[in-house]
Short mmCIF file of C-alpha atoms in Angstrom, two decimals:
data_model
loop_
_atom_site.label_atom_id
_atom_site.label_comp_id
_atom_site.label_asym_id
_atom_site.label_seq_id
_atom_site.Cartn_x
_atom_site.Cartn_y
_atom_site.Cartn_z
CA LEU A 10 -9.41 6.19 -4.48
CA CYS A 11 -12.90 8.70 -4.60
CA ASP A 12 -11.71 11.91 -2.64
CA ARG A 13 -9.06 13.59 -0.30
CA ARG A 14 -9.79 11.80 2.93
CA GLN A 15 -9.66 8.22 1.59
CA ARG A 16 -6.57 9.02 0.71
CA GLN A 17 -5.95 10.35 3.76
CA MET A 18 -6.62 7.31 5.59
CA CYS A 19 -5.62 4.89 3.07
CA ILE A 20 -1.89 6.54 3.88
CA ARG A 21 -2.48 6.73 7.67
CA ASP A 22 -3.36 3.00 7.48
CA SER A 23 -0.52 2.49 5.94
CA ILE A 24 2.40 4.19 7.87
CA ASN A 25 0.81 2.39 10.72
CA LEU A 26 0.98 -1.28 9.01
CA VAL A 27 4.54 -0.31 8.38
CA ASN A 28 5.27 0.88 11.70
CA VAL A 29 3.81 -2.46 13.37
CA LEU A 30 4.92 -5.09 10.66
CA PHE A 31 8.03 -3.87 9.75
CA PRO A 32 7.01 -5.51 5.25
CA GLU A 33 9.79 -5.63 2.76
CA ILE A 34 7.06 -4.28 -0.04
CA VAL A 35 3.91 -3.46 0.24
CA CYS A 36 1.88 -4.04 -2.27
CA LEU A 37 -1.74 -3.09 -4.15
CA GLY A 38 -3.67 -4.76 -5.44
CA GLY A 39 -7.95 -4.09 -5.79
CA GLY A 40 -9.17 -1.35 -7.01
CA ILE A 41 -7.14 1.23 -5.46
CA SER A 42 -3.89 -0.34 -7.91
CA ASN A 43 -5.78 1.09 -10.65
CA ALA A 44 -4.88 4.37 -9.28
CA ASP A 45 -2.84 6.94 -11.25
CA ASP A 46 1.24 6.83 -9.87
CA ASP A 47 0.90 10.83 -9.34
CA LEU A 48 -2.16 10.05 -7.39
CA LEU A 49 -1.38 7.76 -4.97
CA LEU A 50 1.60 5.69 -4.90
CA ASN A 51 4.21 8.56 -5.10
CA PRO A 52 2.74 10.33 -2.20
CA LEU A 53 2.15 7.56 -0.43
CA ARG A 54 5.29 6.34 -1.10
CA GLU A 55 6.79 9.35 0.10
CA LEU A 56 4.71 10.01 3.08
CA VAL A 57 5.08 6.10 4.68
CA HIS A 58 8.76 6.32 3.39
CA ARG A 59 8.80 10.32 6.01
CA GLY A 60 6.67 8.52 8.76
CA SER A 61 8.65 5.09 8.38
CA PHE A 62 10.16 4.43 12.02
CA ASP A 63 13.22 2.16 10.52
CA LYS A 64 14.19 4.73 8.37
CA ASP A 65 17.22 1.80 7.34
CA HIS A 66 14.79 -1.13 6.22
CA LEU A 67 11.80 0.64 4.04
CA PRO A 68 9.63 -0.79 1.93
CA ARG A 69 8.82 -1.09 -1.15
CA ILE A 70 5.62 0.51 -2.01
CA GLU A 71 4.44 -1.05 -5.14
CA ARG A 72 1.46 -2.13 -7.43
CA ALA A 73 0.44 -6.27 -7.65
CA SER A 74 0.77 -7.39 -10.89
CA LEU A 75 -2.70 -8.79 -11.18
CA GLY A 76 -4.28 -5.60 -10.61
CA ASN A 77 -7.54 -5.41 -9.51
CA ASP A 78 -7.90 -9.14 -10.02
CA ALA A 79 -5.92 -10.22 -6.99
CA GLY A 80 -8.18 -10.63 -4.79
CA VAL A 81 -10.57 -12.63 -7.57
CA VAL A 82 -6.95 -14.86 -8.23
CA GLY A 83 -6.12 -14.89 -4.55
CA ALA A 84 -9.46 -16.47 -3.49
CA ALA A 85 -9.48 -18.79 -6.18
CA MET A 86 -6.24 -20.17 -5.17
CA LEU A 87 -7.42 -20.57 -1.86
CA CYS A 88 -10.51 -22.90 -2.92
CA ASN A 89 -8.26 -24.87 -4.64
CA MET A 90 -6.20 -25.67 -1.43
CA PHE A 91 -9.55 -27.19 0.50
#
């Protein structure tokens, strides 16, 4: 991520999604998946877990295995469906 404000927005939005959707896992793909763990993933995990309403069922927060190619692979798969 480019700056502190964007990182804060990502964390805030992730907390909101976790509290609305209650997912088992949050998977980060695309360009954001290239961020160092110390810059994004570790603070994101800590703050999402702290801000989560359901402390008994905290989601895993992981990097997509396809990394920056996740969106392209997903789009290609959608094209094959139709």
